[in-house]
Coordinates of C-alpha atoms in Angstrom, one line a residue:
X1107 CA 5.6 11.3 11.9
X1108 CA 3.6 8.5 10.3
X1109 CA 6.6 6.3 9.4
X1110 CA 8.2 6.8 12.9
X1111 CA 5.0 5.9 14.8
X1112 CA 3.8 3.1 12.5
X1113 CA 7.2 1.4 12.5
X1114 CA 7.5 1.8 16.2
X1115 CA 4.2 -0.1 16.7
X1116 CA 4.2 -2.6 13.8
X1117 CA 7.9 -3.5 13.7
X1118 CA 9.6 -2.5 16.9
X1119 CA 6.8 -3.6 19.2
X1120 CA 4.9 -6.4 17.3
X1121 CA 7.7 -8.0 15.3
X1122 CA 10.0 -8.0 18.3
X1123 CA 7.5 -9.9 20.4
X1124 CA 6.6 -12.4 17.6
X1125 CA 10.1 -13.3 16.6
X1126 CA 10.2 -16.0 19.3
X1127 CA 7.8 -18.0 17.0
X1128 CA 10.0 -17.5 14.0
X1129 CA 10.5 -14.8 11.3
X1130 CA 7.5 -15.9 9.2
X1131 CA 4.8 -15.0 11.7
X1132 CA 6.8 -12.0 12.8
X1133 CA 6.6 -10.7 9.3
X1134 CA 3.2 -11.8 8.2
X1135 CA 1.0 -10.8 11.2
X1136 CA 2.3 -7.2 11.5
X1137 CA 2.0 -6.8 7.7
X1138 CA -1.6 -8.0 7.9
X1139 CA -2.4 -5.6 10.7
X1140 CA -0.5 -2.8 9.0
X1141 CA -2.7 -3.3 5.9
X1142 CA -5.9 -3.3 8.0
X1143 CA -4.6 -0.1 9.8
X1144 CA -4.9 1.8 6.6
X1145 CA -8.7 1.2 6.7
X1146 CA -9.0 1.2 2.9
X1147 CA -10.0 -1.8 0.7
X1148 CA -8.2 -0.2 -2.2
X1149 CA -4.9 0.1 -0.3
X1150 CA -5.0 -3.2 1.5
X1151 CA -2.9 -5.3 -0.9
X1152 CA -0.4 -2.4 -1.4
X1153 CA 0.0 -1.8 2.3
X1154 CA 0.3 -5.6 3.0
X1155 CA 3.1 -5.9 0.4
X1156 CA 4.9 -2.9 1.9
X1157 CA 4.5 -4.4 5.3
X1158 CA 6.1 -7.6 4.2
X1159 CA 9.1 -5.7 2.8
X1160 CA 9.5 -3.6 5.9
X1161 CA 9.1 -6.7 8.2
X1162 CA 11.7 -8.6 6.2
X1163 CA 14.2 -5.8 6.4
X1164 CA 13.6 -5.3 10.1
X1165 CA 14.1 -9.0 10.8
X1166 CA 17.3 -9.2 8.8
X1167 CA 18.9 -5.9 10.0
X1168 CA 17.3 -5.2 13.3
X1169 CA 17.4 -1.6 12.4
X1170 CA 14.3 0.4 13.3
X1171 CA 15.5 3.6 11.6
X1172 CA 16.2 1.7 8.4
X1173 CA 12.5 0.7 8.2
X1174 CA 11.5 4.2 9.0
X1175 CA 13.6 5.5 6.1
X1176 CA 12.2 2.9 3.7
X1177 CA 8.6 3.6 4.9
X1178 CA 9.2 7.4 4.3
X1179 CA 10.5 6.7 0.8
X1180 CA 7.3 4.6 0.0
X1181 CA 5.1 7.4 1.3
X1182 CA 6.9 10.0 -0.7
X1183 CA 6.8 8.0 -3.9
X1184 CA 3.2 6.7 -3.6
X1185 CA 1.7 9.7 -1.8
X1186 CA 3.4 13.0 -1.9
X1187 CA 4.6 12.9 -5.5
X1188 CA 1.3 11.4 -6.9
X1189 CA -0.8 14.0 -5.1
X1190 CA 1.0 16.7 -7.1
X1191 CA -0.7 15.4 -10.2
X1192 CA -4.2 15.0 -8.8
X1193 CA -5.6 18.4 -9.7
X1194 CA -4.2 18.7 -13.3
X1195 CA -5.2 15.1 -14.1
X1196 CA -8.7 15.6 -12.7
X1197 CA -9.0 18.9 -14.6
X1198 CA -8.0 17.2 -17.9
X1199 CA -10.3 14.3 -17.4
X1200 CA -13.2 16.7 -16.7
X1201 CA -12.5 18.6 -19.8
X1202 CA -12.1 15.5 -21.9
X1203 CA -15.4 14.1 -20.6
X1204 CA -17.1 17.4 -21.5
X1205 CA -15.6 17.2 -25.0
X1206 CA -16.7 13.6 -25.4
X1207 CA -20.3 14.4 -24.4
X1208 CA -20.5 17.4 -26.9
X1209 CA -19.2 15.6 -30.0
X1210 CA -18.9 12.2 -31.6
X1211 CA -16.5 13.2 -34.3
X1212 CA -13.1 11.7 -33.7
X1213 CA -11.2 14.4 -35.6
X1214 CA -12.9 17.1 -33.6
X1215 CA -12.3 15.4 -30.3
X1216 CA -8.5 15.1 -31.1
X1217 CA -8.4 18.8 -32.2
X1218 CA -10.1 20.0 -29.0
X1219 CA -8.0 17.7 -26.8
X1220 CA -4.8 19.1 -28.5
X1221 CA -6.0 22.6 -27.5
X1222 CA -5.8 21.5 -23.9
X1223 CA -2.2 20.5 -24.1
X1224 CA -0.7 24.0 -23.4
X1225 CA -2.5 23.8 -20.0
X1226 CA -2.3 20.2 -19.1
X1227 CA 0.5 18.8 -21.4
X1228 CA 3.4 19.1 -19.0
X1229 CA 1.5 17.6 -16.1
X1230 CA 0.3 14.7 -18.3
X1231 CA 3.9 14.1 -19.6
X1232 CA 5.4 14.1 -16.1
X1233 CA 2.7 11.8 -14.8
X1234 CA 3.3 9.4 -17.7
X1235 CA 7.1 9.3 -16.9
X1236 CA 6.3 8.9 -13.2
X1237 CA 3.9 6.0 -13.9
X1238 CA 6.5 4.4 -16.2
X1239 CA 9.2 4.5 -13.6
X1240 CA 6.9 3.0 -10.9
X1241 CA 6.0 0.2 -13.3
X1242 CA 9.7 -0.5 -14.1
X1243 CA 10.6 -0.5 -10.4
X1244 CA 7.8 -2.9 -9.7
X1245 CA 8.8 -5.3 -12.4
X1246 CA 12.5 -5.2 -11.4
X1247 CA 11.5 -5.7 -7.8
X1248 CA 9.4 -8.8 -8.7
X1249 CA 12.2 -10.3 -10.8
X1250 CA 14.8 -9.7 -8.0
X1251 CA 12.5 -11.2 -5.4
X1252 CA 12.0 -14.3 -7.6
X1253 CA 15.7 -14.7 -8.1
X1254 CA 16.4 -14.3 -4.4
X1255 CA 13.8 -16.9 -3.5
X1256 CA 15.1 -19.4 -6.1
X1257 CA 18.7 -18.9 -5.1
X1258 CA 17.7 -19.1 -1.4
X1259 CA 19.2 -15.7 -0.7
X1260 CA 16.0 -15.0 1.2
X1261 CA 15.5 -17.4 4.1
X1262 CA 13.4 -17.2 7.2
X1263 CA 14.8 -18.4 10.5
X1264 CA 12.8 -20.5 13.0
X1265 CA 12.0 -18.9 16.4
X1266 CA 13.0 -19.8 19.9
X1267 CA 9.7 -21.6 20.4
X1268 CA 9.3 -24.0 17.5
X1269 CA 5.7 -25.1 18.2
X1270 CA 3.6 -27.2 15.7
X1271 CA 1.9 -25.0 13.2
X1272 CA -1.6 -25.3 14.7
X1273 CA -0.3 -24.6 18.2
X1274 CA 1.7 -21.7 17.1
X1275 CA -1.3 -20.1 15.4
X1276 CA -3.4 -20.6 18.5
X1277 CA -0.7 -19.2 20.8
X1278 CA -0.3 -16.0 18.6
X1279 CA -3.9 -15.3 17.8
X1280 CA -5.3 -16.0 21.2
X1281 CA -3.2 -13.2 22.7
X1282 CA -5.7 -10.6 24.0
X1283 CA -3.8 -7.6 22.4
X1284 CA -3.8 -9.3 19.0
X1285 CA -7.5 -10.1 19.2
X1286 CA -8.5 -6.6 20.2
X1287 CA -6.2 -4.9 17.7
X1288 CA -7.3 -7.2 14.8
X1289 CA -11.0 -6.8 15.7
X1290 CA -10.7 -3.0 15.9
X1291 CA -8.9 -2.8 12.6
X1292 CA -11.3 -5.1 10.8
X1293 CA -14.3 -3.1 12.0
X1294 CA -12.7 0.2 11.0
X1295 CA -11.8 -1.2 7.6
X1296 CA -15.4 -2.4 7.0
X1297 CA -16.8 0.9 8.1
X1298 CA -14.4 2.7 5.8
X1299 CA -15.5 0.4 2.9
X1300 CA -19.2 1.0 3.7
X1301 CA -18.6 4.8 3.9
X1302 CA -16.9 4.7 0.5
X1303 CA -19.8 2.7 -1.0
X1304 CA -22.4 5.1 0.4
X1305 CA -20.5 8.1 -1.0
X1306 CA -20.3 6.5 -4.4
X1307 CA -24.1 5.8 -4.5
X1308 CA -24.9 9.3 -3.2
X1309 CA -22.7 11.0 -5.9
X1310 CA -23.8 8.7 -8.7
X1311 CA -26.0 10.6 -11.1
X1312 CA -29.6 9.3 -11.5
X1313 CA -30.5 7.9 -14.9

């Protein structure tokens, strides 16, 4: 349901209303709010980038269900699949930390780590392949984006109301709905960050 509801709000509702000012604000502002909506400092840049991609596809195709599909694929790759590796990776790291605390001998560490491979080897191997594929996809995506920008295959159209930049910014950001939405998401993001920091300091072992 997350892709359906999030795309309905950030693309179908927000982007459609902002397109009168041009495709640039119609892509940037919903992407920024989409990033804040995730209420996580660690996810902000990733969510903002995904929001830009989804906004661009929506502006160029006008297809709400296409962005839902792309959003679902992003969630599957970055969330569902990676979650499958959390327990075995955490288990291996815990065992490795225990081994590192108990001995300083490099040969012994390697020997004891190799003993863990029957239990964790497959998960580590699959995770390495998964991480490599994600890295390759990101590099290919950046190269293609650069090529498209240089060859001007990616272009943004002006909107119906071509106001001067300062006036356009005032018109968009003085909208009551945008002000309330932005303020709420900023506050929730800050609270989430503070909660994460407090949890870190509470769990940090005393020296």
